[in-house]
Coordinates of C-alpha atoms (C1' of nucleotides) in Angstrom, one line a residue:
Chain D
M1 CA -24.2 -3.3 -291.1
T2 CA -23.7 -1.4 -294.3
L3 CA -26.3 1.3 -293.8
L4 CA -25.2 2.9 -297.0
D5 CA -26.4 3.1 -300.5
P6 CA -24.5 0.5 -302.7
V7 CA -21.7 3.0 -303.7
P8 CA -22.7 6.1 -305.5
E9 CA -19.2 7.0 -306.6
T10 CA -20.4 7.5 -310.1
A11 CA -21.6 10.9 -309.2
R12 CA -19.1 13.6 -308.6
S13 CA -18.0 12.5 -305.2
V14 CA -16.3 15.5 -303.7
G15 CA -14.4 18.1 -305.6
G16 CA -15.3 17.4 -309.2
A17 CA -11.7 17.1 -310.4
Y18 CA -10.2 13.7 -310.8
D19 CA -13.4 12.1 -309.9
D20 CA -14.0 10.3 -313.2
V21 CA -10.8 8.4 -312.6
A22 CA -12.1 6.4 -309.8
E23 CA -15.1 4.7 -311.3
D24 CA -16.0 1.0 -311.3
I25 CA -14.4 0.2 -308.0
E26 CA -15.9 -2.6 -306.2
L27 CA -16.5 -3.4 -302.6
R28 CA -15.2 -6.7 -301.4
T29 CA -17.5 -8.9 -299.5
P30 CA -17.2 -7.7 -296.0
S31 CA -16.6 -11.0 -294.3
G32 CA -14.4 -12.4 -297.0
S33 CA -11.1 -12.0 -295.2
G34 CA -9.0 -15.0 -294.9
S35 CA -11.3 -17.5 -296.4
N36 CA -11.6 -17.0 -300.1
R37 CA -8.5 -15.0 -300.8
E38 CA -7.4 -15.2 -304.3
R39 CA -3.8 -16.3 -304.5
G40 CA -1.5 -16.2 -307.5
A41 CA -4.1 -17.5 -309.9
D42 CA -6.3 -14.5 -310.8
R43 CA -3.9 -12.1 -309.3
G44 CA -2.9 -9.5 -311.8
R45 CA -6.5 -9.3 -312.8
S46 CA -6.4 -6.7 -310.0
T47 CA -9.7 -7.5 -308.4
A48 CA -10.8 -4.0 -309.3
R49 CA -9.5 -3.0 -305.9
G50 CA -5.9 -2.6 -306.7
R51 CA -6.4 0.2 -309.1
R52 CA -3.5 2.6 -308.7
L53 CA -4.6 6.2 -308.6
P54 CA -2.6 9.3 -308.7
R55 CA -2.2 10.8 -305.3
H56 CA -4.7 13.6 -305.6
A57 CA -7.4 11.5 -307.2
R58 CA -7.1 9.0 -304.5
R59 CA -7.3 11.7 -301.9
M60 CA -10.5 13.0 -303.4
Q61 CA -12.0 9.5 -303.6
L62 CA -11.1 8.9 -300.0
L63 CA -12.8 12.1 -299.0
G64 CA -15.9 11.0 -300.8
A65 CA -15.9 7.6 -299.1
A66 CA -15.3 9.3 -295.7
R67 CA -18.2 11.7 -296.3
D68 CA -20.5 8.8 -297.0
V69 CA -19.5 6.9 -294.0
F70 CA -19.4 9.8 -291.6
V71 CA -22.8 11.0 -292.7
A72 CA -24.3 7.6 -292.4
Q73 CA -22.9 6.7 -289.1
G74 CA -21.5 9.7 -287.4
Y75 CA -17.9 10.3 -286.4
H76 CA -17.7 7.9 -283.5
A77 CA -19.6 5.0 -285.0
A78 CA -17.6 5.3 -288.2
A79 CA -14.6 3.1 -288.3
M80 CA -11.5 3.7 -290.4
D81 CA -12.0 0.2 -291.7
D82 CA -15.4 1.1 -292.9
I83 CA -14.1 4.1 -294.8
A84 CA -11.2 2.2 -296.3
E85 CA -13.6 -0.6 -297.3
R86 CA -16.0 1.9 -298.8
A87 CA -13.2 3.4 -300.8
G88 CA -12.1 0.0 -301.9
V89 CA -8.6 0.4 -300.4
S90 CA -6.9 -0.9 -297.3
K91 CA -6.4 1.1 -294.2
P92 CA -2.7 2.0 -294.6
V93 CA -3.6 3.9 -297.7
L94 CA -6.0 6.0 -295.7
Y95 CA -3.2 6.8 -293.3
Q96 CA -0.9 7.7 -296.1
H97 CA -3.3 10.5 -297.0
F98 CA -4.5 11.6 -293.6
P99 CA -2.5 11.6 -290.3
G100 CA -5.5 10.3 -288.4
K101 CA -9.3 10.0 -288.2
L102 CA -9.7 13.5 -286.8
E103 CA -7.8 15.2 -289.5
L104 CA -9.8 13.4 -292.1
Y105 CA -12.9 14.6 -290.5
L106 CA -11.7 18.1 -290.2
A107 CA -10.8 18.2 -293.9
L108 CA -14.3 17.1 -294.7
L109 CA -15.9 19.5 -292.3
D110 CA -14.0 22.4 -293.8
Q111 CA -15.3 21.5 -297.2
H112 CA -18.9 21.6 -296.2
T113 CA -18.9 24.6 -293.8
Q114 CA -17.3 26.5 -296.6
E115 CA -20.0 25.3 -299.0
L116 CA -22.7 26.5 -296.7
V117 CA -21.1 29.9 -296.1
G118 CA -20.5 30.3 -299.8
R119 CA -24.1 29.6 -300.6
V120 CA -25.3 32.1 -298.2
E121 CA -22.9 34.8 -299.3
E122 CA -23.8 34.1 -302.8
A123 CA -27.5 34.5 -302.0
L124 CA -26.9 37.8 -300.3
A125 CA -24.9 39.1 -303.2
S126 CA -27.4 38.0 -305.8
S127 CA -29.7 40.9 -305.3
H128 CA -30.0 44.4 -303.9
D129 CA -33.5 43.8 -302.7
N130 CA -33.6 42.8 -299.1
L131 CA -36.6 40.6 -299.3
R132 CA -35.0 38.8 -302.3
R133 CA -31.9 38.4 -300.2
I134 CA -33.8 36.8 -297.4
E135 CA -35.6 34.5 -299.8
R136 CA -32.4 33.4 -301.4
S137 CA -30.6 33.0 -298.1
V138 CA -33.3 30.8 -296.6
G139 CA -33.3 29.0 -299.9
A140 CA -29.6 28.5 -299.6
Y141 CA -30.1 26.7 -296.3
F142 CA -32.7 24.5 -297.8
D143 CA -30.6 23.7 -300.8
F144 CA -27.6 22.9 -298.6
V145 CA -29.7 20.6 -296.5
D146 CA -31.4 19.1 -299.5
D147 CA -28.1 18.4 -301.3
E148 CA -27.2 14.9 -302.2
G149 CA -25.1 13.1 -299.7
G150 CA -26.6 14.7 -296.6
A151 CA -23.3 16.4 -295.8
Y152 CA -25.3 19.0 -293.9
L153 CA -25.3 16.5 -291.0
L154 CA -21.6 17.1 -290.6
V155 CA -22.2 20.8 -290.0
F156 CA -25.5 20.8 -288.2
E157 CA -25.5 17.6 -286.3
S158 CA -21.9 16.7 -285.8
D159 CA -21.0 14.5 -282.9
L160 CA -17.5 15.4 -281.8
R161 CA -18.4 18.9 -280.8
S162 CA -16.4 18.1 -277.7
E163 CA -13.4 18.4 -279.9
P164 CA -12.4 22.1 -279.8
E165 CA -11.3 22.2 -283.5
V166 CA -14.7 20.8 -284.6
R167 CA -16.6 23.2 -282.3
R168 CA -14.6 26.1 -283.6
R169 CA -15.3 25.3 -287.2
V170 CA -19.0 24.8 -286.6
E171 CA -19.5 27.9 -284.7
Q172 CA -17.4 29.8 -287.1
S173 CA -19.6 28.8 -290.0
L174 CA -22.7 30.0 -288.2
Q175 CA -20.9 33.2 -287.3
A176 CA -19.8 33.7 -290.9
C177 CA -23.4 33.4 -292.1
V178 CA -24.6 35.7 -289.3
D179 CA -21.9 38.3 -290.1
A180 CA -22.8 38.3 -293.8
I181 CA -26.4 38.8 -293.1
T182 CA -25.6 41.4 -290.5
R183 CA -23.5 43.4 -292.9
T184 CA -25.9 43.3 -295.8
I185 CA -29.4 43.1 -294.4
A186 CA -29.5 44.6 -291.0
A187 CA -27.3 47.5 -291.9
D188 CA -30.4 49.8 -292.2
T189 CA -32.3 48.8 -289.1
G190 CA -32.1 51.2 -286.2
V191 CA -30.6 48.8 -283.7
N192 CA -27.0 48.8 -282.8
E193 CA -24.4 46.4 -284.0
D194 CA -24.9 43.7 -281.4
E195 CA -28.6 43.8 -281.7
A196 CA -28.6 43.6 -285.5
E197 CA -26.4 40.6 -285.1
L198 CA -28.9 38.9 -282.9
L199 CA -31.6 39.4 -285.4
S200 CA -29.4 37.8 -288.0
V201 CA -28.8 34.9 -285.6
G202 CA -32.5 34.5 -285.3
L203 CA -32.8 34.4 -289.0
C204 CA -30.1 31.8 -289.4
G205 CA -31.8 29.7 -286.7
L206 CA -35.1 29.9 -288.4
A207 CA -33.5 28.9 -291.6
E208 CA -31.4 26.1 -290.2
V209 CA -34.0 24.4 -288.0
G210 CA -36.7 25.1 -290.6
A211 CA -34.7 23.4 -293.3
R212 CA -33.8 20.4 -291.2
W213 CA -37.3 19.9 -290.1
W214 CA -38.6 20.3 -293.6
L215 CA -36.2 17.7 -294.8
G216 CA -37.3 15.2 -292.2
S217 CA -41.0 15.8 -292.7
G218 CA -41.1 13.8 -295.8
G219 CA -42.3 16.2 -298.5
T220 CA -45.7 17.1 -297.1
V221 CA -44.8 20.7 -298.1
S222 CA -42.8 21.6 -301.2
K223 CA -39.5 23.2 -300.7
E224 CA -40.6 26.4 -302.4
R225 CA -43.7 26.7 -300.2
A226 CA -41.6 26.0 -297.1
V227 CA -39.1 28.7 -298.0
E228 CA -41.9 31.1 -298.8
L229 CA -43.6 30.5 -295.5
L230 CA -40.5 30.9 -293.4
V231 CA -39.5 34.0 -295.4
S232 CA -43.0 35.4 -294.7
L233 CA -42.5 34.8 -291.0
A234 CA -39.1 36.4 -291.1
W235 CA -40.2 39.4 -293.1
R236 CA -43.6 40.2 -291.8
G237 CA -43.6 38.3 -288.6
I238 CA -46.4 36.3 -287.0
A239 CA -48.5 39.4 -286.7
G240 CA -48.3 39.8 -290.4
S241 CA -49.4 36.2 -291.2
P242 CA -52.6 35.8 -292.9
R243 CA -55.4 35.4 -290.4
R244 CA -58.3 33.2 -290.9
S245 CA -61.6 34.9 -290.2
V246 CA -62.1 34.4 -286.5
P247 CA -65.8 34.9 -285.7
D248 CA -65.5 34.4 -282.0
S249 CA -63.9 37.7 -281.2
G250 CA -60.4 39.1 -281.4
F251 CA -58.5 37.0 -279.1
A252 CA -55.3 37.2 -280.9
R253 CA -54.3 40.8 -280.2
Chain G
M1 CA -8.3 15.8 -266.8
T2 CA -11.0 16.9 -264.4
L3 CA -12.4 19.7 -266.5
L4 CA -15.2 20.0 -264.0
D5 CA -15.9 22.5 -261.2
P6 CA -14.7 21.1 -257.9
V7 CA -18.0 19.4 -257.1
P8 CA -21.1 21.5 -257.0
E9 CA -23.2 18.9 -255.4
T10 CA -24.3 21.4 -252.8
A11 CA -26.7 22.9 -255.2
R12 CA -29.8 21.0 -256.0
S13 CA -28.1 18.5 -258.4
V14 CA -31.1 16.9 -260.2
G15 CA -34.4 16.4 -258.7
G16 CA -34.4 18.5 -255.6
A17 CA -35.4 15.6 -253.3
Y18 CA -32.8 13.7 -251.3
D19 CA -30.1 15.9 -252.5
D20 CA -29.0 17.2 -249.2
V21 CA -28.2 13.7 -248.1
A22 CA -25.1 13.4 -250.3
E23 CA -23.0 16.3 -249.4
D24 CA -19.3 16.3 -248.5
I25 CA -18.3 13.6 -250.8
E26 CA -14.8 14.0 -252.0
L27 CA -13.1 13.3 -255.2
R28 CA -10.1 11.0 -255.0
T29 CA -6.9 12.1 -256.7
P30 CA -7.4 10.9 -260.2
S31 CA -4.0 9.2 -260.5
G32 CA -3.9 7.8 -257.1
S33 CA -4.8 4.3 -258.1
G34 CA -2.6 1.6 -256.7
S35 CA 0.0 3.8 -255.1
N36 CA -1.4 5.3 -252.0
R37 CA -4.2 3.0 -251.2
E38 CA -5.2 3.1 -247.6
R39 CA -5.3 -0.4 -246.2
G40 CA -6.7 -1.6 -243.0
A41 CA -5.3 1.4 -241.1
D42 CA -7.8 4.2 -241.5
R43 CA -10.4 1.9 -243.0
G44 CA -13.5 2.1 -240.9
R45 CA -13.1 5.8 -240.8
S46 CA -15.3 5.3 -243.9
T47 CA -13.3 7.9 -246.0
A48 CA -16.6 9.8 -246.4
R49 CA -17.1 7.6 -249.4
G50 CA -18.9 4.7 -248.0
R51 CA -21.9 6.6 -247.0
R52 CA -24.9 4.3 -247.4
L53 CA -27.7 6.1 -249.2
P54 CA -31.3 5.0 -249.7
R55 CA -31.8 3.7 -253.2
H56 CA -33.6 6.6 -254.6
A57 CA -31.3 9.2 -253.2
R58 CA -28.3 7.3 -254.6
R59 CA -29.9 7.2 -258.0
M60 CA -30.6 10.9 -257.9
Q61 CA -27.0 11.6 -256.9
L62 CA -25.7 9.4 -259.7
L63 CA -27.8 11.2 -262.2
G64 CA -26.4 14.5 -261.0
A65 CA -22.8 13.2 -261.3
A66 CA -23.6 11.8 -264.7
R67 CA -25.0 15.1 -265.8
D68 CA -21.9 16.9 -264.8
V69 CA -19.6 14.6 -266.6
F70 CA -21.7 14.1 -269.7
V71 CA -22.1 17.9 -270.0
A72 CA -18.5 18.6 -269.5
Q73 CA -17.1 15.9 -271.7
G74 CA -19.8 14.6 -274.0
Y75 CA -21.1 11.1 -274.1
H76 CA -18.1 9.4 -275.8
A77 CA -15.4 11.1 -273.9
A78 CA -17.1 10.5 -270.6
A79 CA -16.0 7.3 -268.9
M80 CA -18.1 5.4 -266.4
D81 CA -15.1 5.6 -264.1
D82 CA -15.3 9.4 -264.2
I83 CA -19.0 9.3 -263.3
A84 CA -18.5 6.9 -260.5
E85 CA -15.6 8.8 -259.2
R86 CA -17.5 12.1 -259.4
A87 CA -20.4 10.5 -257.5
G88 CA -17.9 9.2 -254.9
V89 CA -18.9 5.5 -255.4
S90 CA -17.4 2.6 -257.2
K91 CA -18.4 1.4 -260.6
P92 CA -20.5 -1.6 -259.6
V93 CA -22.9 0.7 -257.8
L94 CA -23.4 2.5 -261.0
Y95 CA -24.3 -0.7 -262.7
Q96 CA -26.7 -1.7 -260.0
H97 CA -28.7 1.4 -260.8
F98 CA -28.4 1.5 -264.5
P99 CA -27.9 -1.4 -266.9
G100 CA -25.3 0.4 -268.9
K101 CA -23.9 3.7 -270.1
L102 CA -26.5 4.2 -272.7
E103 CA -29.5 3.7 -270.4
L104 CA -27.9 6.2 -267.9
Y105 CA -27.6 8.7 -270.7
L106 CA -31.1 8.1 -271.9
A107 CA -32.5 8.6 -268.4
L108 CA -30.7 11.9 -268.2
L109 CA -31.8 13.0 -271.6
D110 CA -35.4 12.2 -270.8
Q111 CA -35.2 14.5 -267.7
H112 CA -34.0 17.4 -269.7
T113 CA -36.0 17.1 -272.8
Q114 CA -39.0 17.0 -270.5
E115 CA -37.8 20.0 -268.7
L116 CA -37.6 22.0 -272.0
V117 CA -40.9 20.9 -273.2
G118 CA -42.5 21.6 -269.8
R119 CA -41.1 25.1 -269.8
V120 CA -42.4 25.9 -273.2
E121 CA -45.8 24.4 -272.5
E122 CA -46.0 26.4 -269.3
A123 CA -45.0 29.5 -271.1
L124 CA -47.8 29.0 -273.7
A125 CA -50.4 28.3 -271.0
S126 CA -49.4 31.3 -268.9
S127 CA -51.3 33.8 -271.0
H128 CA -54.0 34.2 -273.5
D129 CA -52.2 37.0 -275.3
N130 CA -50.3 35.6 -278.3
L131 CA -47.5 38.1 -278.1
R132 CA -47.0 37.4 -274.4
R133 CA -47.0 33.7 -275.3
I134 CA -44.2 34.2 -277.8
E135 CA -42.3 36.3 -275.3
R136 CA -42.5 33.7 -272.6
S137 CA -41.8 30.8 -275.0
V138 CA -38.6 32.4 -276.3
G139 CA -37.8 33.2 -272.7
A140 CA -38.3 29.6 -271.9
Y141 CA -35.6 28.6 -274.4
F142 CA -33.3 31.2 -272.9
D143 CA -33.9 30.1 -269.4
F144 CA -33.4 26.5 -270.3
V145 CA -30.1 27.3 -272.0
D146 CA -29.0 29.6 -269.2
D147 CA -29.8 27.1 -266.5
E148 CA -27.1 26.0 -264.1
G149 CA -25.3 22.9 -265.2
G150 CA -25.5 23.4 -268.9
A151 CA -27.8 20.5 -269.4
Y152 CA -29.1 22.0 -272.6
L153 CA -26.0 20.6 -274.2
L154 CA -27.5 17.1 -273.9
V155 CA -30.6 18.2 -275.8
F156 CA -29.2 20.6 -278.4
E157 CA -25.7 19.3 -278.9
S158 CA -25.7 15.7 -278.0
D159 CA -23.1 13.6 -279.6
L160 CA -24.7 10.1 -280.0
R161 CA -27.4 11.2 -282.3
S162 CA -26.3 8.1 -284.3
E163 CA -28.1 6.1 -281.6
P164 CA -31.7 5.9 -282.7
E165 CA -33.1 6.2 -279.2
V166 CA -31.2 9.4 -278.7
R167 CA -32.2 10.8 -282.0
R168 CA -35.8 9.9 -281.4
R169 CA -35.9 11.7 -278.1
V170 CA -34.2 14.8 -279.4
E171 CA -36.5 15.1 -282.4
Q172 CA -39.5 14.4 -280.2
S173 CA -38.7 17.2 -277.9
L174 CA -38.5 19.6 -280.8
Q175 CA -41.7 18.2 -282.2
A176 CA -43.4 18.6 -278.9
C177 CA -42.5 22.2 -278.7
V178 CA -43.6 22.7 -282.2
D179 CA -46.9 21.0 -281.7
A180 CA -47.6 23.0 -278.6
I181 CA -47.0 26.3 -280.4
T182 CA -48.9 25.1 -283.4
R183 CA -51.9 24.3 -281.3
T184 CA -52.0 27.5 -279.3
I185 CA -50.5 30.2 -281.5
A186 CA -50.9 29.3 -285.1
A187 CA -54.4 28.2 -284.7
D188 CA -55.8 31.4 -286.0
T189 CA -53.6 32.0 -289.0
G190 CA -55.0 31.3 -292.4
V191 CA -52.5 28.7 -293.4
N192 CA -53.2 25.0 -293.2
E193 CA -52.0 22.6 -290.6
D194 CA -48.7 21.7 -292.2
E195 CA -47.8 25.3 -292.9
A196 CA -48.7 26.5 -289.5
E197 CA -46.5 23.8 -288.2
L198 CA -43.6 25.1 -290.3
L199 CA -44.1 28.5 -288.8
S200 CA -43.8 27.1 -285.4
V201 CA -40.7 25.3 -286.4
G202 CA -39.2 28.6 -287.6
L203 CA -40.1 30.1 -284.2
C204 CA -38.4 27.2 -282.3
G205 CA -35.3 27.4 -284.5
L206 CA -35.1 31.2 -283.9
A207 CA -35.4 30.7 -280.2
E208 CA -33.0 27.7 -279.9
V209 CA -30.2 29.1 -282.1
G210 CA -30.7 32.6 -280.7
A211 CA -30.5 31.4 -277.1
R212 CA -27.4 29.3 -277.8
W213 CA -25.7 32.1 -279.6
W214 CA -26.6 34.5 -276.9
L215 CA -25.2 32.2 -274.3
G216 CA -21.9 31.9 -276.1
S217 CA -21.6 35.6 -276.9
G218 CA -20.6 36.5 -273.4
G219 CA -23.1 38.9 -272.1
T220 CA -22.7 41.8 -274.6
V221 CA -26.5 41.9 -274.7
S222 CA -28.7 41.2 -271.6
K223 CA -31.0 38.2 -271.7
E224 CA -34.1 40.4 -271.5
R225 CA -33.0 42.5 -274.4
A226 CA -32.0 39.5 -276.5
V227 CA -35.4 37.9 -275.9
E228 CA -37.1 41.2 -276.7
L229 CA -35.3 41.5 -280.0
L230 CA -35.9 38.0 -281.1
V231 CA -39.6 38.3 -280.2
S232 CA -39.7 41.6 -282.1
L233 CA -38.3 39.7 -285.1
A234 CA -40.8 36.9 -284.7
W235 CA -43.7 39.1 -284.2
R236 CA -43.3 42.0 -286.6
G237 CA -40.6 40.6 -288.9
I238 CA -37.6 42.2 -290.4
A239 CA -39.8 44.7 -292.3
G240 CA -41.2 45.8 -289.0
S241 CA -37.9 46.4 -287.4
P242 CA -37.1 50.0 -286.5
R243 CA -35.4 51.6 -289.3
R244 CA -32.7 54.2 -288.9
S245 CA -33.3 57.2 -291.0
V246 CA -31.7 56.4 -294.3
P247 CA -31.1 59.6 -296.1
D248 CA -29.7 58.0 -299.2
S249 CA -32.9 56.8 -300.7
G250 CA -35.1 53.8 -300.1
F251 CA -33.0 50.9 -301.0
A252 CA -34.5 48.5 -298.5
R253 CA -37.9 48.0 -300.1
Chain F
dA1 C1' 12.3 -3.2 -325.8
dT2 C1' 14.3 -3.8 -321.4
dT3 C1' 15.4 -2.7 -316.9
dG4 C1' 15.9 -0.2 -312.7
dG5 C1' 13.7 2.5 -309.4
dA6 C1' 10.2 4.5 -307.0
dC7 C1' 5.6 4.7 -305.9
dA8 C1' 1.2 2.7 -304.3
dC9 C1' -1.0 -0.8 -302.1
dC10 C1' -2.2 -4.8 -299.0
dG11 C1' -2.7 -8.5 -295.2
dA12 C1' -1.8 -9.0 -290.7
dT13 C1' -0.7 -7.3 -286.2
dC14 C1' -0.1 -4.2 -282.0
dT15 C1' -1.8 -1.6 -278.5
dT16 C1' -4.7 1.2 -276.1
dT17 C1' -8.9 2.4 -274.2
dA18 C1' -13.1 1.8 -271.8
dC19 C1' -17.2 -0.9 -270.9
dC20 C1' -18.6 -4.2 -267.9
dT21 C1' -18.1 -8.2 -263.8
dC22 C1' -15.5 -11.3 -259.8
dC23 C1' -13.2 -12.0 -254.8
dA24 C1' -12.4 -9.6 -250.0
dC25 C1' -14.2 -6.2 -246.3
dG26 C1' -17.3 -3.1 -243.1
dA27 C1' -21.9 -1.4 -241.3
dG28 C1' -27.0 -2.3 -239.7
dG29 C1' -31.0 -6.1 -237.7
dG30 C1' -32.4 -10.8 -234.8
Chain N
dC1 C1' -23.1 -12.0 -231.0
dC2 C1' -23.9 -13.2 -235.9
dC3 C1' -25.6 -12.6 -240.6
dT4 C1' -26.6 -10.2 -244.7
dC5 C1' -26.2 -6.6 -247.8
dG6 C1' -23.7 -3.2 -250.0
dT7 C1' -18.9 -1.6 -251.3
dG8 C1' -14.1 -1.6 -253.2
dG9 C1' -10.3 -2.8 -256.2
dA10 C1' -8.6 -5.8 -259.9
dG11 C1' -9.4 -8.0 -264.2
dG12 C1' -11.6 -9.9 -268.9
dT13 C1' -12.8 -8.6 -273.2
dA14 C1' -13.8 -6.4 -277.4
dA15 C1' -13.4 -3.0 -280.6
dA16 C1' -11.0 0.3 -283.2
dG17 C1' -7.1 3.4 -284.3
dA18 C1' -2.6 3.2 -286.0
dT19 C1' 1.5 0.6 -288.2
dC20 C1' 5.1 -2.9 -290.7
dG21 C1' 7.3 -5.8 -294.0
dG22 C1' 6.3 -7.6 -298.4
dT23 C1' 4.3 -7.2 -303.2
dG24 C1' 2.9 -5.5 -307.5
dT25 C1' 2.8 -1.8 -311.1
dC26 C1' 3.9 2.3 -313.7
dC27 C1' 7.3 5.3 -315.9
dA28 C1' 11.4 6.7 -318.0
dA29 C1' 15.9 6.5 -319.6
dT30 C1' 19.2 3.7 -322.1

DNA sequence: ATTGGACACCGATCTTTACCTCCACGAGGG
DNA sequence: CCCTCGTGGAGGTAAAGATCGGTGTCCAAT
């Protein structure tokens, strides 16, 4: 039950630093425990598994492996054995870097919520034109979702929302996006603070669900066109959508 | 770790039928296993637990208890013991009605996805005026989320999306809402099928995330006002939102 | 160059938790 | 009055999170 691509690991796995150190690791055959253990003989050839890594490099590599496994299987279905195996290390190593499964997950979650919020804030800061800002913000959601690794699943579809710390982080990431939009976009609408915030929430919801749906719809619509359509909806509304000529009377108000 | 309201059970728990049969059940003390077991003595007084119920009634009652526990704790944290205890029966009874935990969860999930889809379809069929339809559809999401019992969590925040059957049902419920809106609302916009669908997705996302956010925001905005604002966004767009008078020039395009 | 020490790693195991069934007991029909 | 069916508590089992003693390797100082 691998369920994962062979082992990307060549690509920048998580942070970008120290990543090149951990190439050419190799997964052992999953069932090869106890039967064909190499003893003495080709020990010292290091089986490509016993590569010693500096602490930080190992940590980064573990985070990458954990991301792959958590994304592919979800928190609960992912076993620490799977992550260790994916990383090409044994379980104790994992526990030398993270106190437990939850902490590992939280570290990962923090990474990716920050990435989303960062993208949105960047999009909002990239222009003074509000339509442009909307376009770029929705685009940020799409890019986030479309990013290699599928880490968006950790933020948008995390199981483990029963865990308060996870829930807090997920909700906080939405709230951060909402606040950013509220501050920069809705500042000049005539509604009060709470109501401007609600509009921003609507926008985030539109972007999030739209992006996820687009990703799962298998490329029948290009990303650019999808963003354009959603932005059109957000900007001009349904009433402003282009109507096809309706011969049989105005029924659409 | 009860984490649940004492035992609602008086309110219509799931289907409405047979529910009055199963009142006055009582939760046993959670840690009272093995210590203070009543033996022989007051047996026969039936402890209010041994109430025999017709099969269908029992099933409904079990579903109600399962809903409470799954909503309060999530799928993984919920134990079958908890559900049985909540329902005031023993575990074998549970397994006589459902083959396993998963099937129980799926039955519950089906109930509530159908409820959401039904509400939306009803909203769309309740008028011929498209603005009204939007209003009622967004309202349907809010009502669904605001409904007693918090069953929306099963649909919108289910852990266990790693289970294919669960994922399928959740995605299908969104898709059903999208299709319904696509058919009735977006039929007269000039975009093609796929693109109209994407607009509907945006609308669903706006409604879903908006409703969930509103629910968690603690009533700073009334439900009606929240719906009104989101509908305003969906119908007229951001550009159509009421502007406050901006003396310092048109910066907002 | 050698050697000592510290660090990193591994196989194997322990334990807990929670899903899912087996032996005794009490209420409704012939 | 007797039989059957449903109920109750105790247990088996399997998986997965967390850990221990032993081993190999890298670095630096003499």
